[in-house]
Each structure stands twice: as C-alpha cells, then as structure tokens.
Short mmCIF file of C-alpha atoms in Angstrom, two decimals:
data_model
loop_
_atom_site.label_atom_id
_atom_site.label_comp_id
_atom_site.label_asym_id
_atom_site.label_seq_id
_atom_site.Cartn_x
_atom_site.Cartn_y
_atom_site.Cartn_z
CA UNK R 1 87.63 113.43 132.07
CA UNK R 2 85.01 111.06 131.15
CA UNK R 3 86.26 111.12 127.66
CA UNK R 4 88.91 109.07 129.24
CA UNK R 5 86.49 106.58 130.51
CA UNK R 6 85.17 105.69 127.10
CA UNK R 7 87.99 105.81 125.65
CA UNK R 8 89.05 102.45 128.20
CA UNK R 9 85.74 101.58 127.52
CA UNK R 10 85.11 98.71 125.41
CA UNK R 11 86.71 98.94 121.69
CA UNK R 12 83.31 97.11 120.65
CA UNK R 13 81.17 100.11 122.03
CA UNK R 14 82.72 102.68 119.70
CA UNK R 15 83.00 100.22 116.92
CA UNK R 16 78.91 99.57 117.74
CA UNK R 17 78.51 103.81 117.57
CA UNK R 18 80.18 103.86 114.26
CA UNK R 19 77.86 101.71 113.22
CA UNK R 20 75.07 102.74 114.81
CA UNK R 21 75.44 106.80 113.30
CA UNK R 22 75.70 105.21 109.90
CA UNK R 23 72.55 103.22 110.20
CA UNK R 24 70.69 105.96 111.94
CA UNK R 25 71.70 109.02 108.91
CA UNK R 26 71.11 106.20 106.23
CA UNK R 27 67.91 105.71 107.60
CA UNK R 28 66.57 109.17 107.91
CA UNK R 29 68.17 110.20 104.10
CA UNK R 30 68.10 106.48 102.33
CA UNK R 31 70.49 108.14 99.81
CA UNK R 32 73.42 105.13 99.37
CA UNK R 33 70.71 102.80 99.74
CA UNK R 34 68.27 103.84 97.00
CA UNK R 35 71.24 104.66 94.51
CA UNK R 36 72.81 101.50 94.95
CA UNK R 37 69.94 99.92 94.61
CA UNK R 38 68.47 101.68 91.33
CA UNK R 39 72.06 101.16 90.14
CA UNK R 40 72.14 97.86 90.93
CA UNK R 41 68.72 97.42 88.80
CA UNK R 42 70.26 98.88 86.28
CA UNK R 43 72.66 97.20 85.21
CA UNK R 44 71.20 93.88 85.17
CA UNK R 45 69.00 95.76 83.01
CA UNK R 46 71.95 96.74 80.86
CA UNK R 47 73.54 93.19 80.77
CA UNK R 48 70.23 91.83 79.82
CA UNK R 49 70.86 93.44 76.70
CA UNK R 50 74.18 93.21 76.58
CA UNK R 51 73.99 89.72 76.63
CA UNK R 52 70.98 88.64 75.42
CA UNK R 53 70.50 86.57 78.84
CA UNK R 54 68.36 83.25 77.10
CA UNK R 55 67.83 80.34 79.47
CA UNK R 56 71.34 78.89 77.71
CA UNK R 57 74.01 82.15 78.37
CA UNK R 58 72.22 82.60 82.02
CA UNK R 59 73.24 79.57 83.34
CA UNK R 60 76.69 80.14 82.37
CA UNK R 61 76.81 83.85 83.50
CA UNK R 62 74.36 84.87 86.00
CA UNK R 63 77.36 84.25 88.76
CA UNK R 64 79.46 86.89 86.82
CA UNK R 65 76.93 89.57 86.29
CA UNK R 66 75.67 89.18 89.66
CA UNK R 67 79.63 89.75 91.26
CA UNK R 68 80.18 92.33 88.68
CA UNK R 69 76.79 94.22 89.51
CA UNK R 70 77.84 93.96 93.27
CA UNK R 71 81.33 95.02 92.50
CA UNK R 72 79.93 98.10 90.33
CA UNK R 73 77.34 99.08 93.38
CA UNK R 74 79.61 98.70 95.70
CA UNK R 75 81.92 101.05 94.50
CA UNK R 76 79.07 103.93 94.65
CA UNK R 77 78.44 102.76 98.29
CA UNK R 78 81.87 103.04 99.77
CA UNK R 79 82.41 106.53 97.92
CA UNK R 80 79.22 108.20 99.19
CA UNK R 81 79.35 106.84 102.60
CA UNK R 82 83.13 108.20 102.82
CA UNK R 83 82.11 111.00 101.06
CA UNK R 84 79.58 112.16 103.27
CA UNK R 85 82.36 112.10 106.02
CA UNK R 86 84.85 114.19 104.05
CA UNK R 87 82.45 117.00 103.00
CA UNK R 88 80.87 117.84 106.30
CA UNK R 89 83.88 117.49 108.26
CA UNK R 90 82.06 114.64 110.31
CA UNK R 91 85.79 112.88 109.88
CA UNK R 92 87.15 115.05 111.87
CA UNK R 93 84.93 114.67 114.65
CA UNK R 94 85.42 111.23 114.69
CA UNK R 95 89.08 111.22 114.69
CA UNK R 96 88.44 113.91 117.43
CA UNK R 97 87.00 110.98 119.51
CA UNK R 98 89.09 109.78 121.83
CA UNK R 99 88.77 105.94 120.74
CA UNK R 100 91.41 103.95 118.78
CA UNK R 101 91.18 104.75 114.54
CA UNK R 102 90.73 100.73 114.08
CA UNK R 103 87.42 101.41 115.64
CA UNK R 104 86.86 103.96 113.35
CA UNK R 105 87.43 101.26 110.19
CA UNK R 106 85.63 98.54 111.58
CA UNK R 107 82.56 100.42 112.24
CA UNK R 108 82.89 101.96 108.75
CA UNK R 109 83.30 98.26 107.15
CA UNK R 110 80.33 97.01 109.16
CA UNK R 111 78.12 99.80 108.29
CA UNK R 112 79.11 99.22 104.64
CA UNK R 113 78.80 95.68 104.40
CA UNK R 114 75.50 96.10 105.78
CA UNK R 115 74.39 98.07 103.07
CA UNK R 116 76.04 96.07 100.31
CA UNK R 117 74.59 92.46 101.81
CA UNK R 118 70.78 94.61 102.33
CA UNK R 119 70.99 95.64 98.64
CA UNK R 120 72.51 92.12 97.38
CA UNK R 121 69.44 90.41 99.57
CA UNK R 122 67.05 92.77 97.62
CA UNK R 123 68.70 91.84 94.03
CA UNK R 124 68.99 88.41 94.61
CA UNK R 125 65.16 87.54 94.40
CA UNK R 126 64.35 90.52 91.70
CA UNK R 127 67.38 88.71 89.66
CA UNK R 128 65.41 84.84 90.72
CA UNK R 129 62.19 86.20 89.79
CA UNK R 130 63.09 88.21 85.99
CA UNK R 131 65.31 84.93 84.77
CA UNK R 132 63.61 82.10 87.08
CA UNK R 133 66.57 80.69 88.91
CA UNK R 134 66.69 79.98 92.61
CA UNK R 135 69.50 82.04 93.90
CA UNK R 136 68.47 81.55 97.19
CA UNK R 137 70.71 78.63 98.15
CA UNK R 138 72.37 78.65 101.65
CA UNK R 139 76.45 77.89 99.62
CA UNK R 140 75.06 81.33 97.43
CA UNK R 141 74.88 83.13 100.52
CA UNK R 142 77.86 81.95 102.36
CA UNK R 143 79.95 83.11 99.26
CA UNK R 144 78.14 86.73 98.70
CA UNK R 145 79.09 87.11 102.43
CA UNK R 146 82.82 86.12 102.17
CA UNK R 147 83.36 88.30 99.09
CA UNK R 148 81.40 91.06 100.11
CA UNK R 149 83.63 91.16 103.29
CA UNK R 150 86.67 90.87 101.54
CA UNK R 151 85.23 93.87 99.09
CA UNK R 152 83.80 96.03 101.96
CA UNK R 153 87.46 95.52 104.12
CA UNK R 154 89.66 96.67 101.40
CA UNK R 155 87.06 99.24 99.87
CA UNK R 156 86.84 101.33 103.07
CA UNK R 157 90.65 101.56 103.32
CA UNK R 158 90.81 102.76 100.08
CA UNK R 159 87.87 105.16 100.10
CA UNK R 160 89.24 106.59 103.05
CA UNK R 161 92.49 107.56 100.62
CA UNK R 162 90.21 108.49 97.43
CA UNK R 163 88.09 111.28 99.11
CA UNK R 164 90.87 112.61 100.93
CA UNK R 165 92.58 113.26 96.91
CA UNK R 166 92.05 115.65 93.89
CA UNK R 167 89.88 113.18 91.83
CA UNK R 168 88.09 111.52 94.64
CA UNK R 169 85.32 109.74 93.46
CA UNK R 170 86.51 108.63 89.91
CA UNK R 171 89.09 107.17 91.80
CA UNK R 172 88.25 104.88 94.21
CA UNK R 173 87.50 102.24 91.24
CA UNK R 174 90.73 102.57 89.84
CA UNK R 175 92.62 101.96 93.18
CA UNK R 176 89.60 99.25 94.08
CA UNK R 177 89.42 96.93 90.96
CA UNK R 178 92.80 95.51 90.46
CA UNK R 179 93.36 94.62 94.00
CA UNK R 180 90.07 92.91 94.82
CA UNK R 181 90.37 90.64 91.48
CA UNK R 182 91.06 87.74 93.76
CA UNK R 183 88.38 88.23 95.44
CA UNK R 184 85.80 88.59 92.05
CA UNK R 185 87.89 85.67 90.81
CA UNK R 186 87.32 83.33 93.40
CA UNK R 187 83.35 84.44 94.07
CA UNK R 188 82.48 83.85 90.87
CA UNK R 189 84.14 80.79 90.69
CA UNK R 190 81.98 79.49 93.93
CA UNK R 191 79.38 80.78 93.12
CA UNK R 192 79.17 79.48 89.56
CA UNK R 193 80.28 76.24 91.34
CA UNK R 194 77.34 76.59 93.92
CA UNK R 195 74.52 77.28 91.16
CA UNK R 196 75.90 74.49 88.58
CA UNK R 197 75.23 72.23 91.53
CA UNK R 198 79.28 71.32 91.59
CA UNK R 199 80.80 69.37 94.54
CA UNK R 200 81.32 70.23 97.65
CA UNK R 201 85.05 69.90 97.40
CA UNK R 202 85.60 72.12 94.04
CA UNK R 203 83.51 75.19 95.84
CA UNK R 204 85.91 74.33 98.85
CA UNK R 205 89.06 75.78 97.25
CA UNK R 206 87.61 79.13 95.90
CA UNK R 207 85.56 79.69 99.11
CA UNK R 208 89.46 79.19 101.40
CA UNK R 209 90.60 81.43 99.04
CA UNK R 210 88.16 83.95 100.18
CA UNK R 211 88.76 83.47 103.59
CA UNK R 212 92.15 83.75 103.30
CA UNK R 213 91.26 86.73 101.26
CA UNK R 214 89.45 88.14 104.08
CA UNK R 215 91.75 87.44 107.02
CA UNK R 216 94.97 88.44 104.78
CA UNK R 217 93.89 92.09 104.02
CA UNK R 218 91.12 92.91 106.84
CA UNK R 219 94.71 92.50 109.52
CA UNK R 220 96.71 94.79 106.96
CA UNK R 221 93.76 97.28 106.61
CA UNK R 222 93.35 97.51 110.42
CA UNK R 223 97.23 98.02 111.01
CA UNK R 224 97.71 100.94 108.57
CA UNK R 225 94.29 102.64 108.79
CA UNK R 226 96.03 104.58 111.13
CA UNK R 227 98.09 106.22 108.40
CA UNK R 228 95.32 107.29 105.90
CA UNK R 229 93.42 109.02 108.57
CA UNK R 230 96.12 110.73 110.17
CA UNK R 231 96.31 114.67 109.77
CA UNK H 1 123.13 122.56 91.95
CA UNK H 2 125.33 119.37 93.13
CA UNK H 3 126.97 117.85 90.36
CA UNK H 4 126.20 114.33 89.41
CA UNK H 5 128.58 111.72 91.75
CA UNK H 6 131.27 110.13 89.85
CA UNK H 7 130.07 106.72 90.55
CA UNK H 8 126.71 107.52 88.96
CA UNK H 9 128.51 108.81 85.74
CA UNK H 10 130.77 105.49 85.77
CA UNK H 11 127.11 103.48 86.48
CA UNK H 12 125.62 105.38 83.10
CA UNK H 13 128.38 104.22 80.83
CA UNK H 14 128.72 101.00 82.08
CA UNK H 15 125.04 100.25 81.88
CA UNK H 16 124.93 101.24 78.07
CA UNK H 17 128.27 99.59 77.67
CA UNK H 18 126.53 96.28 79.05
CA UNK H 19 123.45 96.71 77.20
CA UNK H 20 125.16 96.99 74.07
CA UNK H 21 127.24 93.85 74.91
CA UNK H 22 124.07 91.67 76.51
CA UNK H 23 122.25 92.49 72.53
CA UNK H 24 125.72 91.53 70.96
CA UNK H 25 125.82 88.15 73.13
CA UNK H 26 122.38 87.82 72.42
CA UNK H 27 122.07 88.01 68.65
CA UNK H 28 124.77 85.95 68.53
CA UNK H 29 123.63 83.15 70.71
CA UNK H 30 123.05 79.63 69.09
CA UNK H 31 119.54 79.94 67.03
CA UNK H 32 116.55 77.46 68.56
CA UNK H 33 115.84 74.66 66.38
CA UNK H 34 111.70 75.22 67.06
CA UNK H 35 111.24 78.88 67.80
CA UNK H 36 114.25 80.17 65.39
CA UNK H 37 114.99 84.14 65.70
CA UNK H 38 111.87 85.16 67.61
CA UNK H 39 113.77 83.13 70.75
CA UNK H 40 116.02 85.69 71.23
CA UNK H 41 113.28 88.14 73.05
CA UNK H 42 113.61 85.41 75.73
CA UNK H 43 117.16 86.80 76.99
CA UNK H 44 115.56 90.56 77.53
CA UNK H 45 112.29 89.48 78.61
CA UNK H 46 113.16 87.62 81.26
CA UNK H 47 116.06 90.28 82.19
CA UNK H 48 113.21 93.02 82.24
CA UNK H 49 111.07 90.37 84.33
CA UNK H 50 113.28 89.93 86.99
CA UNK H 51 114.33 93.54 87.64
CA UNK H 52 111.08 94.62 87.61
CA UNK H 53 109.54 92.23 89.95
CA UNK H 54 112.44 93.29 92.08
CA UNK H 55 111.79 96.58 92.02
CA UNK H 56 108.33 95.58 92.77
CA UNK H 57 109.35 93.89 95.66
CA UNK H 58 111.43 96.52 97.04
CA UNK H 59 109.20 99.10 96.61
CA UNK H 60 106.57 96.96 99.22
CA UNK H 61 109.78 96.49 101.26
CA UNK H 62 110.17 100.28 101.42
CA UNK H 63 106.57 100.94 102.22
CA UNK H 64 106.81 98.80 105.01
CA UNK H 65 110.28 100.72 106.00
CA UNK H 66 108.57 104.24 105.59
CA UNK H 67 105.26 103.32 107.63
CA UNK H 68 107.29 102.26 110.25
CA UNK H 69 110.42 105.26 110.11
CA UNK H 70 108.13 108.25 108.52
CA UNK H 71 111.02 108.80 106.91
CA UNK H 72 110.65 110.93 103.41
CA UNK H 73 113.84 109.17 102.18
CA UNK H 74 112.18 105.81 102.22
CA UNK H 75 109.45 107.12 100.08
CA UNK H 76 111.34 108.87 97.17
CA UNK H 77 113.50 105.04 97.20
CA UNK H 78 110.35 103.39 96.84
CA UNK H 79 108.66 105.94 94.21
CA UNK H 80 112.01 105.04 91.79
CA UNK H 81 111.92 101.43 92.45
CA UNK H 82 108.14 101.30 91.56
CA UNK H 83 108.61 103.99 88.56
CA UNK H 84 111.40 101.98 86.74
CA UNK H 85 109.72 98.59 87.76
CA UNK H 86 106.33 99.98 86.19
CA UNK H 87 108.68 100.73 82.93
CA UNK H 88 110.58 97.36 82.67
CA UNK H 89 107.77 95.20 83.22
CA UNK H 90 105.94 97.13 80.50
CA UNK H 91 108.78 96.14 78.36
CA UNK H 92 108.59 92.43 79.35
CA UNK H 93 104.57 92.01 78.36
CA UNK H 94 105.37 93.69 75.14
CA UNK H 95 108.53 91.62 74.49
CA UNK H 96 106.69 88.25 76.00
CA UNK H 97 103.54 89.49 73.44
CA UNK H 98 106.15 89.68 70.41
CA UNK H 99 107.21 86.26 71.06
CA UNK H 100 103.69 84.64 71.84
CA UNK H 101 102.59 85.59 68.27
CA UNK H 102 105.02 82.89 66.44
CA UNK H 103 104.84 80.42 69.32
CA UNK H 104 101.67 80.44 70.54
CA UNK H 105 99.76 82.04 67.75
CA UNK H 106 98.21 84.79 69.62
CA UNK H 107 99.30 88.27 70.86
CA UNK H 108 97.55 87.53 74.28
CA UNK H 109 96.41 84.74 76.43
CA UNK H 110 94.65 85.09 79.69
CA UNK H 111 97.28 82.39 81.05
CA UNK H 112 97.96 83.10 85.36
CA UNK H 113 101.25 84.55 84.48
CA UNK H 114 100.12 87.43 81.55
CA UNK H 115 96.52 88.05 83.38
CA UNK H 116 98.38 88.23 86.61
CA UNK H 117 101.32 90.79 84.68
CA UNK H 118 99.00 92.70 83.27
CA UNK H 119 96.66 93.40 87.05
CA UNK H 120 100.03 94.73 88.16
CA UNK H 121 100.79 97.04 85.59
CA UNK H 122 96.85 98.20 86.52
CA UNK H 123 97.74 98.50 90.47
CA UNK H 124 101.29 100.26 89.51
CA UNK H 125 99.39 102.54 87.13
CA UNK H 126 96.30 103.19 89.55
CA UNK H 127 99.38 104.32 92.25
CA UNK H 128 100.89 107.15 90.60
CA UNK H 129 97.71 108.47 89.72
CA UNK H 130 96.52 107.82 93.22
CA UNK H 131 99.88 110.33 94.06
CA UNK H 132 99.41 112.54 91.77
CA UNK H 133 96.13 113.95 93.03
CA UNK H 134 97.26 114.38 96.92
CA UNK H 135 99.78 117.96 96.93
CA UNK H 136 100.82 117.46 100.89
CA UNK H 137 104.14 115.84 100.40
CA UNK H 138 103.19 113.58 104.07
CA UNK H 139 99.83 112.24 102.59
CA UNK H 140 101.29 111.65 99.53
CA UNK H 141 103.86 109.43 100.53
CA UNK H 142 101.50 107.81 103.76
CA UNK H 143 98.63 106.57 101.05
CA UNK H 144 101.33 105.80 98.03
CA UNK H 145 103.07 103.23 101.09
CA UNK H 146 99.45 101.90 101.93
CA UNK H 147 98.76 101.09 98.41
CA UNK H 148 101.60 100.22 97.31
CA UNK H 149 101.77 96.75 100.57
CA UNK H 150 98.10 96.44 99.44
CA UNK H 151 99.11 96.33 95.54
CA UNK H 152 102.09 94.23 96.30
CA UNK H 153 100.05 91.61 98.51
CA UNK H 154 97.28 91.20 96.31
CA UNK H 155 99.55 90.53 93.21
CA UNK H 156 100.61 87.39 94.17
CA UNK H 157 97.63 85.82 95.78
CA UNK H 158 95.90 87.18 92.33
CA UNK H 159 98.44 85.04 90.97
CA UNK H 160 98.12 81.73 92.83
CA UNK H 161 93.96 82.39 92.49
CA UNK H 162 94.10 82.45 88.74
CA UNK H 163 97.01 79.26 89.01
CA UNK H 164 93.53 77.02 89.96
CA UNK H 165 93.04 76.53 86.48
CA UNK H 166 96.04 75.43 84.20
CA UNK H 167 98.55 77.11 82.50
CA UNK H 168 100.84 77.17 79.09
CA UNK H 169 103.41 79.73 80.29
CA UNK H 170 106.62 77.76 79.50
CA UNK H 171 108.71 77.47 83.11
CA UNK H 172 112.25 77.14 81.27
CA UNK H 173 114.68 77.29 84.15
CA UNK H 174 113.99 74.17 86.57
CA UNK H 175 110.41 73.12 85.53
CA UNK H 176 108.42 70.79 84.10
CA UNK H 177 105.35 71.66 82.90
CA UNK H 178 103.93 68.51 80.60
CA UNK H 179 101.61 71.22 79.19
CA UNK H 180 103.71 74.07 78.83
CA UNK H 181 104.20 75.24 75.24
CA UNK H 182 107.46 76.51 73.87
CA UNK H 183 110.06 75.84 76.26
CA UNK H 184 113.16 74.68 75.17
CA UNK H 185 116.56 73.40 77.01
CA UNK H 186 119.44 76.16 76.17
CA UNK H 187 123.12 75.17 75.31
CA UNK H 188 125.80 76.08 77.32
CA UNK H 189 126.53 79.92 74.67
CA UNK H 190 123.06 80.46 75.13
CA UNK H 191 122.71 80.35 79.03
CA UNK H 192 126.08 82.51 79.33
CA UNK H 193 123.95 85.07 77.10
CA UNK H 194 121.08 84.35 79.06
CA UNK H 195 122.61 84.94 82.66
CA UNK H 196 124.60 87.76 80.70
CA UNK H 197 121.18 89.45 80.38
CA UNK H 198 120.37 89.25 84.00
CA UNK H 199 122.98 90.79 84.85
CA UNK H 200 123.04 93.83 82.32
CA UNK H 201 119.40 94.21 83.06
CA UNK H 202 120.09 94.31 87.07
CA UNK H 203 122.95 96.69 86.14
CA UNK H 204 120.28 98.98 83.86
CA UNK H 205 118.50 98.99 86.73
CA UNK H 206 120.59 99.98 89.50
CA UNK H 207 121.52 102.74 87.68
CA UNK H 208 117.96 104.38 86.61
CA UNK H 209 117.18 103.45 90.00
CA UNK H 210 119.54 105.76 91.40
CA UNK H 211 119.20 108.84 89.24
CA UNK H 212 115.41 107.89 89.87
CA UNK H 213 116.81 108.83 93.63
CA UNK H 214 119.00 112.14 92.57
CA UNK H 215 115.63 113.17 90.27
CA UNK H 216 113.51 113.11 93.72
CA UNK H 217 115.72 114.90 95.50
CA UNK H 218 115.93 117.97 92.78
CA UNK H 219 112.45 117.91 92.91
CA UNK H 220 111.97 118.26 96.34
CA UNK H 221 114.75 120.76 96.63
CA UNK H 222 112.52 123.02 93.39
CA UNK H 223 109.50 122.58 95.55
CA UNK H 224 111.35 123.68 98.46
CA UNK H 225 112.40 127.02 96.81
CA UNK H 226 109.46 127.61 94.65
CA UNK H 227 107.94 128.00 98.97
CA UNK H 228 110.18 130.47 99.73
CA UNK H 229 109.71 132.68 96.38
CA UNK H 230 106.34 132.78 97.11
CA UNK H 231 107.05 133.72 100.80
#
C-alpha cells in the first residue's frame, strides 16, 4: 500500500513529477522544442514577406505577428506533447497513478508553458535583432506570460480531446482558435500598447482581461479534466 | 417504429402556419422612412437571433446538466439545441449581411456584435466536427459537453473583449447608442409584427428542437440494432 501514501501525499509532488517526466524526455529527444522553434523561425520568415516588414508596417504589426507566431507554435507544441502520451500508451499509466487527474493537467500545462515561454524567450531577441526593436521590456514579458497561460490552460484541455479523436492533430486548431480569440485579442492589444510606449492605464484593461482570462477557464479546465481523460 | 406524437404533428403545422403569418405581418408592416423595404429583414433577424442564442444557451445549460447526471438524454437535448441554434444564427448573419449592404454600405464589418457572431458560428462548427470523429457514444457526448461550456464561456467574454473599442451595431430596443447607425423607433403595427416574429421564431424553434430530439433517438435506436445484426 504505499501507493496509498502518495496518493495523500502532496497534490504538488505529482503535479512536480508531471512536470518533471516532461522536462526529462524533452530533454533527452528535443523534438517539440526544435520544431517549435524552426517553426517559429519560419514564419516570421514567411510574414517578412508577406508583409514586407519596413521600419513603418513593423511598428504597427510586430505585436500581431509575434502573438500569431506564438499562437501557430503553440498549437504544434500542445499536439506533440499530447501526442506522445496517446501513442505509447504513457496516458494510461498516468491515469493508472493513483493521484487526482487535476494533477495530471496542471503538470501537463506547466510542462507546456514551459516550452512555449523557452521558445518565445528564444524568438524574442532573434525577432529584436532581424528588425532592431527592443522587445525586451519587462510590460512585454508580463503580457507573453499572461497569454501564454491563458493559451497553454485551455490548449491542454483541448489536446487532451483532439488526440483521443479520428482527426487528431488537424484538429486541435480548429477546437483551439475560436475560443482563445480573447485571449490573442487582448495580448496583442497590450502588447501593441506596451511597445507604442502607451499608458499605463490603457495596457491595464487588456492585461485584466487576461487575467480574468486566465482565472475564468484554468478553474473550468481543472473541474472537467476529469471527463476527457476518463475511460 | 413509434409513430410521431400528436402534439409534434399539431407543433409542425402550427409552426408553418405562424411563419406564414409572421412574413404576412411583416411585409405588411408600416415601411421605414430611412431604410425603406430592406427594414423588413429586421423582424426575422432578430427572431432568428434570439432563438438561436437561446439555443446556445441551453445547450451550455445541458452540458453542465449531463457532466453532472451522465445522463445520454441530456446530451442528444443539447446536440438539437446546438444543431438548430448553429442553423438559425446562420440565418441571422446572412439576413443582418443583406441589410448592412443598403444601410451601412458594406456586406461585413468587424463591429463586436458580427466579429463576435461570426467566432460562434466557428466554435459551433469546430463542435460537431470535434463529434464526429469520436465513435464511443460516452466520449462523444463527455468532450461535445466540455466544449460546448468552453465554447459557450468564451463567446461572451470574446464579446465584451472586442466591446473595448466602439461599435455601430444599432441597439433598437432600449438603447442609445449616439454612434449607432441605422436604428430607428418602430410604430405601434410594426412592434406587434416585430414581437409577432419572436414569437413565430420561438415557436419554429420549439418544434425543430423537438424532432431534433425524436431524430436522436431513431438514431440511437439504428445504432443499437445495426450491434445486434452484427452480433
């Protein structure tokens, strides 16, 4: 019975091992990480052409092509790491774990944020350097945090669902895009607030937005994860 | 095969019987001194509007009900509401688009109220395909609930987000929007063919709603036996 003992154990110790096998099998295969990466790359590279980013257009655009380069990545993070659990039947074995499911989505929204904020923290100063703008500003980084949270909480829920279906991966952006749109909407709008050097108070509703964001669908996530895991 | 229930048959003629009388009341409603003949969508648009967000509403009502019950009943009530709803408010943004030609001179605006319309047609859409690629009747109806509360929470606060910046959506019952475009004040004929509308829309839609019901339950039952052939 010492399953039983862990499973008293503290809810933070198996959210912490979640997190922990994540970063340990990312580390050994760096798959999500160098595809999100080179993907990320990529399509600044493509809306570089796309829209012809002069030193006028990039100051009015470089906070939507940087949200909709993270939203883009982030959609091949959340299906590979999920997908990874499907296909091996490592899901299994973790709902086989005698800790509570919610442990099992908060350690998979940690270990995904953590890859989205490492490869937004790697794009930032590639994307400072090619068009010369400081994008590292501390009001930049507080907003890439609260959306990426707000992305990462509702992505994982509905990853979870989008492997577990016929289409799987082609998916997960369908379910994923029209839902977060509050949460593009009002990171953009903070961040383009934040780089235009706008006051404190107009970043101030866009940025409570995102918390509200956050707080609003992280609690409804965590009450029916329960549901899409269930066999 | 049970026959169709009487009520039911009486709901079918009365709902054609009330459509035909809502267009009669409605053609022959006093003409708009502004907007002329094109005003006359408003009466159906707005009927197709408010079913449809109440169908939208009671289909995150019923996903609520079914995660709590498990109870398959819940889930073929909310598949109808959200199937018809998905329908109607189709009609509206094609009716509202007919209109917004003459009086606003464009097909489309991204105003709050037509951005935020057109998301949850996207979320609606991106639900029945998210059902139609899980076979296990359980699953199916578990991950079309979750979605479905996600969908139906993130509408509105997609709604209020995009509200930040102004709007020219005409608020013709009780509002006063200074810049509004294309509201008008209705005489007494044309609010009795107005709330006329309401009603044979909410009529319309009770009744689609419940064959809707009686379709889901033949469907389960040819499910049901096409198991035990292949037994």
């Amino acid at each position: 019975m010492a399953d039983r003992t862990t499973s008293r154990g503290s809810f933070l110790k198996a959210v912490a091992a979640v997190v922990w096998k994540d970063v340990r099998a990312e580390f050994r295969s760096r798959e999500l990480f160098s595809a999100m990466l080179v993907f990320s790359l990529l399509i600044i590279l493509i809306f570089n052409f796309a829209l012809e980013l002069d030193l006028k257009t990039r100051q009015s655009v470089t906070a939507g092509v940087l949200w909709s380069t993270f939203a883009f990545a982030g959609t091949l993070g959340l299906n590979r790491s999920m997908a990874i659990e499907k296909d091996r039947g490592c899901l299994d074995g973790l709902l086989l774990a005698p800790v509570d499911r919610s442990a099992i989505y908060f350690g998979k929204v940690i270990s995904n944020l953590a890859f989205m904020l490492i490869v937004e923290l790697i794009v930032l100063p590639i994307y400072s350097l090619l068009y010369s703008v400081n994008l590292f500003q501390p009001g930049l980084l507080l907003v890439i945090l609260l959306g990426s949270i707000g992305y990462a909480g509702v992505g994982t829920l509905l990853a979870t669902m989008s492997v577990q279906t016929r289409t799987r991966d082609i998916l997960l952006p369908i379910l994923l895009f029209p839902v977060v749109i509050p949460v593009l909407l009002a990171a953009v709008k903070a961040s383009s607030g934040v780089l235009g050097g706008a006051d404190w108070e107009e970043i101030l509703l866009p940025l409570n937005l995102l918390i509200a964001y956050d707080v609003i669908f992280i609690a409804v996530a965590f009450m029916v994860f329960e549901n899409v895991v269930e066999e | 095969m049970q026959p169709k229930p009487l009520a039911l048959r009486i709901l079918d003629i009365a709902a054609v019987v009330v459509l035909a009388v809502a267009t009669y009341m409605a053609l022959n409603a006093p003409l708009e001194r502004v907007m002329g003949e094109v005003q006359k969508v408003f009466y159906f648009h707005v009927g197709t509007a408010w079913t449809a967000l109440l169908g939208f509403i009671l289909g995150g009502v019923f996903s609520v009900i079914y995660l709590i019950t498990k109870n398959l009943k819940w889930d073929k009530f909310q598949v109808a509401a959200i199937e018809v709803s998905l329908v109607f408010f189709l009609i509206t943004i094609v009716l509202g688009s007919i209109w917004a030609r003459p009086a606003w001179n464009t097909w489309w605006t991204w105003d709050p109220r037509l951005t935020t319309a057109a998301i949850t047609e996207l979320i609606y859409a991106a639900y029945f395909m998210l059902r139609q690629g899980i076979d296990d009747p359980d699953r199916r109806a578990r991950f079309g609930a979750v979605y479905a509360l996600v969908g139906a929470l993130s509408a509105p606060i997609t709604f209020f987000a995009i509200r930040l910046f102004r709007t020219i959506h005409p608020v013709v019952i009780g509002g006063t929007n200074p810049e509004a475009d294309g509201g008008f004040s209705m005489t007494p004929d044309m609010l009795s063919a107005f709330f006329f509308a309401l009603f044979a829309f909410s009529i319309i839609f009770i009744d689609l709603f419940w064959n809707r019901i009686r379709l889901g339950d033949l469907q389960e039952k040819v499910e049901q036996l096409k198991l035990k052939i292949s037994m």
